Structure formats: structure tokens, C-alpha cells
Short mmCIF file of C-alpha atoms in Angstrom, two decimals:
data_model
loop_
_atom_site.label_atom_id
_atom_site.label_comp_id
_atom_site.label_asym_id
_atom_site.label_seq_id
_atom_site.Cartn_x
_atom_site.Cartn_y
_atom_site.Cartn_z
CA LEU U 1146 0.05 0.04 -0.05
CA ALA U 1147 0.95 3.54 -0.51
CA GLU U 1148 -0.19 4.31 3.05
CA ALA U 1149 -0.40 2.17 6.16
CA ARG U 1150 -3.88 1.64 7.57
CA SER U 1151 -6.04 -0.42 9.82
CA ASP U 1152 -9.68 -0.99 10.27
CA HIS U 1153 -10.38 -0.15 6.75
CA SER U 1154 -12.41 -1.84 3.88
CA ALA U 1155 -11.23 -3.94 0.95
CA THR U 1156 -13.96 -4.51 -1.79
CA LEU U 1157 -13.66 -6.81 -4.80
CA LEU U 1158 -14.67 -4.97 -7.95
CA SER U 1159 -16.35 -6.53 -11.06
CA ASP U 1160 -13.07 -6.25 -13.10
CA GLY U 1161 -11.09 -8.25 -10.51
CA ARG U 1162 -9.31 -5.08 -8.90
CA VAL U 1163 -9.71 -4.34 -5.08
CA LEU U 1164 -10.74 -0.98 -3.65
CA VAL U 1165 -9.12 -0.31 -0.33
CA VAL U 1166 -10.87 2.59 1.54
CA GLY U 1167 -10.28 4.74 4.71
CA GLY U 1168 -8.92 3.34 8.09
CA GLU U 1169 -6.74 4.51 10.70
CA LYS U 1170 -3.43 5.92 9.70
CA GLY U 1171 -1.84 6.11 13.15
CA PRO U 1172 -2.89 7.38 16.44
CA PHE U 1173 -5.79 9.75 16.36
CA GLU U 1174 -6.10 10.24 12.58
CA MET U 1175 -8.31 8.66 9.92
CA HIS U 1176 -7.61 8.34 6.26
CA THR U 1177 -9.82 10.02 3.66
CA SER U 1178 -7.73 8.32 0.87
CA ALA U 1179 -8.34 5.11 -1.10
CA GLU U 1180 -6.28 2.77 -3.22
CA ILE U 1181 -6.71 0.14 -5.90
CA TRP U 1182 -4.84 -3.21 -6.20
CA ASP U 1183 -4.62 -4.35 -9.73
CA PRO U 1184 -4.16 -8.19 -10.22
CA ALA U 1185 -2.53 -7.56 -13.59
CA THR U 1186 0.30 -5.59 -12.05
CA GLY U 1187 0.25 -6.83 -8.37
CA ALA U 1188 0.47 -3.12 -7.43
CA PHE U 1189 -1.66 -0.45 -5.68
CA GLU U 1190 -2.38 2.96 -6.95
CA SER U 1191 -4.11 5.95 -5.23
CA THR U 1192 -7.80 6.71 -6.34
CA GLY U 1193 -9.81 9.59 -5.06
CA SER U 1194 -10.43 10.78 -1.37
CA MET U 1195 -13.51 10.89 0.64
CA ALA U 1196 -14.90 14.05 2.09
CA GLU U 1197 -14.61 12.43 5.50
CA GLY U 1198 -11.87 10.24 7.02
CA ARG U 1199 -13.29 7.16 8.55
CA LYS U 1200 -12.73 3.60 9.95
CA TRP U 1201 -15.13 0.86 10.91
CA HIS U 1202 -17.33 1.80 8.03
CA ALA U 1203 -19.03 -0.66 5.69
CA ALA U 1204 -18.30 -0.64 1.90
CA THR U 1205 -20.68 -2.31 -0.59
CA HIS U 1206 -20.17 -3.03 -4.24
CA LEU U 1207 -23.28 -1.86 -6.14
CA THR U 1208 -24.79 -3.26 -9.26
CA ASP U 1209 -23.71 -0.38 -11.27
CA GLY U 1210 -20.08 -0.81 -10.29
CA ARG U 1211 -19.80 1.97 -7.73
CA VAL U 1212 -18.91 1.20 -4.16
CA LEU U 1213 -21.18 2.79 -1.34
CA VAL U 1214 -19.08 3.59 1.78
CA VAL U 1215 -21.26 4.24 4.76
CA GLY U 1216 -20.92 5.24 8.53
CA GLY U 1217 -17.90 4.67 10.46
CA SER U 1218 -15.85 6.64 13.00
CA GLY U 1219 -14.21 9.75 12.26
CA ASN U 1220 -13.30 10.42 15.78
CA PRO U 1221 -9.54 10.30 16.55
CA HIS U 1222 -10.22 8.23 19.78
CA GLY U 1223 -12.30 5.81 18.08
CA TYR U 1224 -15.49 6.32 20.16
CA GLY U 1225 -17.43 9.68 21.12
CA ASP U 1226 -19.43 12.22 19.50
CA ASN U 1227 -18.06 12.05 16.05
CA LEU U 1228 -19.38 8.56 14.71
CA LEU U 1229 -20.65 9.17 11.32
CA ASN U 1230 -24.13 8.81 9.52
CA SER U 1231 -22.74 10.06 6.31
CA ALA U 1232 -22.26 7.98 3.05
CA GLU U 1233 -20.18 8.48 -0.08
CA ASN U 1234 -20.03 6.62 -3.30
CA TRP U 1235 -16.75 5.79 -5.26
CA ASP U 1236 -17.24 5.77 -8.97
CA PRO U 1237 -14.90 3.55 -10.99
CA ALA U 1238 -15.44 5.75 -14.24
CA SER U 1239 -13.87 8.90 -12.56
CA GLY U 1240 -12.05 7.31 -9.60
CA GLU U 1241 -13.59 9.86 -7.41
CA PHE U 1242 -15.86 9.78 -4.44
CA GLU U 1243 -19.19 11.87 -4.16
CA SER U 1244 -21.61 12.22 -1.14
CA THR U 1245 -24.96 10.73 -1.20
CA GLY U 1246 -27.73 10.76 1.52
CA SER U 1247 -27.05 10.43 5.18
CA MET U 1248 -28.55 7.69 7.47
CA ALA U 1249 -30.85 8.48 10.31
CA ASP U 1250 -28.49 6.85 12.73
CA SER U 1251 -24.83 7.13 13.08
CA ARG U 1252 -23.10 3.70 13.43
CA ILE U 1253 -19.88 1.61 13.40
CA HIS U 1254 -19.49 -2.30 13.35
CA HIS U 1255 -22.76 -2.50 11.23
CA THR U 1256 -23.49 -4.34 8.07
CA ALA U 1257 -24.52 -3.09 4.63
CA THR U 1258 -25.96 -5.80 2.42
CA LEU U 1259 -26.61 -5.33 -1.43
CA LEU U 1260 -30.15 -6.57 -2.28
CA THR U 1261 -31.18 -8.07 -5.63
CA ASP U 1262 -33.19 -4.70 -6.64
CA GLY U 1263 -29.90 -2.68 -6.07
CA ARG U 1264 -30.90 -1.15 -2.68
CA VAL U 1265 -28.56 -1.56 0.26
CA LEU U 1266 -29.68 -2.62 3.75
CA ALA U 1267 -27.78 -1.16 6.64
CA VAL U 1268 -28.35 -3.14 9.92
CA ALA U 1269 -27.56 -2.19 13.56
CA GLY U 1270 -24.16 -1.49 14.75
CA VAL U 1271 -22.89 0.77 17.61
CA VAL U 1272 -23.85 4.37 18.24
CA LEU U 1273 -22.75 6.80 20.96
CA SER U 1274 -21.91 5.45 24.35
CA ILE U 1275 -20.98 2.20 22.82
CA ALA U 1276 -24.66 1.28 22.80
CA PRO U 1277 -25.89 -1.36 20.12
CA LEU U 1278 -28.36 -0.33 17.72
CA ALA U 1279 -31.61 -2.29 16.72
CA SER U 1280 -32.47 -0.09 13.74
CA ALA U 1281 -32.14 -0.71 9.91
CA GLU U 1282 -32.15 1.58 7.02
CA LEU U 1283 -32.48 1.08 3.28
CA TRP U 1284 -30.46 3.11 0.73
CA ASP U 1285 -32.07 3.60 -2.75
CA PRO U 1286 -29.45 4.09 -5.58
CA THR U 1287 -32.15 6.01 -7.59
CA THR U 1288 -32.81 8.62 -5.04
CA GLY U 1289 -29.72 8.45 -2.90
CA LYS U 1290 -31.77 8.59 0.13
CA TRP U 1291 -32.08 6.27 3.28
CA THR U 1292 -35.41 5.29 4.80
CA GLN U 1293 -35.87 3.26 7.98
CA THR U 1294 -37.10 -0.33 7.74
CA GLY U 1295 -38.29 -2.31 10.79
CA SER U 1296 -36.00 -2.87 13.89
CA LEU U 1297 -34.28 -5.96 15.07
CA LYS U 1298 -35.61 -7.83 18.13
CA ARG U 1299 -32.26 -7.84 19.58
CA ALA U 1300 -29.91 -4.81 19.38
CA ARG U 1301 -26.31 -5.84 18.13
CA ALA U 1302 -23.01 -5.12 16.51
CA GLN U 1303 -20.28 -7.21 14.84
CA HIS U 1304 -22.93 -9.50 13.56
CA THR U 1305 -23.29 -10.93 9.92
CA ALA U 1306 -26.09 -10.18 7.38
CA THR U 1307 -26.36 -12.37 4.45
CA LEU U 1308 -28.62 -12.20 1.58
CA LEU U 1309 -30.57 -15.40 0.92
CA GLU U 1310 -31.83 -16.85 -2.31
CA ASP U 1311 -35.42 -15.95 -1.58
CA VAL U 1312 -34.03 -12.19 -1.21
CA ARG U 1313 -34.50 -12.16 2.64
CA VAL U 1314 -31.47 -11.05 4.78
CA LEU U 1315 -30.51 -13.45 7.63
CA VAL U 1316 -28.81 -11.56 10.56
CA ILE U 1317 -26.64 -13.75 12.71
CA GLY U 1318 -25.12 -13.33 16.20
CA GLY U 1319 -23.19 -10.23 17.15
CA ALA U 1320 -22.62 -8.62 20.60
CA GLY U 1321 -24.43 -5.97 22.83
CA MET U 1322 -23.94 -4.51 26.24
CA THR U 1323 -25.54 -5.93 29.32
CA LYS U 1324 -25.44 -4.15 32.80
CA LYS U 1325 -22.30 -6.19 33.69
CA ALA U 1326 -20.46 -6.70 30.37
CA ILE U 1327 -20.37 -7.17 26.64
CA LYS U 1328 -22.46 -10.22 25.74
CA THR U 1329 -22.29 -12.30 22.45
CA PHE U 1330 -25.46 -13.71 21.02
CA THR U 1331 -26.80 -16.98 19.78
CA LYS U 1332 -29.95 -15.35 18.22
CA ALA U 1333 -30.57 -14.77 14.54
CA GLU U 1334 -33.11 -12.92 12.78
CA ILE U 1335 -34.52 -12.69 9.23
CA TRP U 1336 -35.41 -9.21 7.45
CA ASP U 1337 -38.25 -9.74 4.78
CA PRO U 1338 -38.27 -7.02 2.17
CA ALA U 1339 -41.95 -7.86 1.43
CA ILE U 1340 -42.90 -6.38 4.79
CA GLY U 1341 -39.90 -4.44 5.80
CA ALA U 1342 -39.69 -6.24 9.09
CA PHE U 1343 -37.41 -8.62 11.17
CA SER U 1344 -38.69 -11.97 12.60
CA HIS U 1345 -36.90 -14.58 14.75
CA ALA U 1346 -34.83 -17.36 13.17
CA ALA U 1347 -33.31 -20.36 14.89
CA HIS U 1348 -30.54 -19.99 17.40
CA LEU U 1349 -26.92 -20.65 16.80
CA GLY U 1350 -25.53 -23.60 18.88
CA THR U 1351 -22.74 -21.19 20.22
CA SER U 1352 -22.92 -17.48 20.67
CA ARG U 1353 -20.42 -15.45 18.56
CA SER U 1354 -19.68 -11.96 17.16
CA GLY U 1355 -16.83 -10.77 14.79
CA HIS U 1356 -17.63 -14.12 12.76
CA SER U 1357 -18.28 -14.79 8.90
CA ALA U 1358 -21.33 -16.21 7.29
CA THR U 1359 -21.31 -17.48 3.63
CA ARG U 1360 -24.17 -18.29 1.52
#
């Protein structure tokens, strides 16, 4: 990489290249920069800069080739009053970022899942005071706006959200705060686009957060 970074995102593009966005560059400073790795050369090249530096965001490859970067922390200390609700799109044609609509809730450690109709579902995460969220929001690429859609039965962060073949989204595990400590969950829920709501699914055998889930 041209710049050292941590807590960034790395998104596979349709042409086989990889877009690396944001992250923390060192103590108390976030990257606005992005880089592209090209498998043909094995090298990284700089591409565009975001309006806001961020880490712990979500990056989603859209059906039109753009990459939606949403949320994250711009706070130099990681937590506090500068968690972001803003979103930006990286355009492969120009190699530049442009701002799009902002979410109702600021969030980090959330998920952003591409749906079959091109919309993006952002689910849960953490907001101020390290409190987990139950809310979910939908981004529409035709309007660039977010709308709220249902709420989880259990607020959580560091979960997974996987698009199923029947176009529902399965949200698994994650963690949240209790009165005594951080607790990981066995509970799973399913979001149904037909009704814009979540319902309970079967429990995991073992509670977990920061895991992976693959269809």
C-alpha cells in the first residue's frame, strides 16, 4: 500500500481489482484516501479521496459498479461524538468519491448488504456511548436517500447479514452491552423485504460475534 492503514475496508470490483478505503493511519487520525490493487500488475495505485476520513465503516459493491461507503468513526479516539451517519459513493469511471444521502443513525460495526433490486440494507451496529442499535435503514440508488425499515428484536453489533436466495436477509449473532459486560448472542433474525420487518430465526449452537457467514 502507499499508506499504512488499519480498520479499513477492501472491496472486490467486477473487473477483479480491489478497492481499499479509509482506515486509521496512526494514533488519532483517519484516512480519507483510497487505493486500488490491480491483479494484472500486483501493485496499488491511489484513487480519489472521501470528504470525511473514517474507519469501522461498511463498503458495498453496487450493481452499477460503484462502491457505497457508509458510516464509521471519524473520531480520533475511536468512540465519542463523531461517529458518522454520512455516506459516499466511489465511481470507477472517474475514480472519485461523491456524497450521497445520510442515514438517520450514526453507526460503526454495522453491516451493509446489497439486495437484488440494487438497494442496500444497513443493519444495527454501535452508536454513541458504545450502545448497540436495533435499527435498520435502506439506501435507494435512484434517489440516494435512506429510509428506515423495521427494527431487530435484539440490538447488536459485529454480526453478519447475508442475502438469501429468496431475497430475505439473515442476521446472525453479534454482541451487545448488558449491565455487567459485553455479551455475544446466539440469536438470529430474518429481514423480509416484502413487509420491511424482522422476525426470529433459529438460534446458533454457540454465541459469537466478529464471525463470518457465507451463502
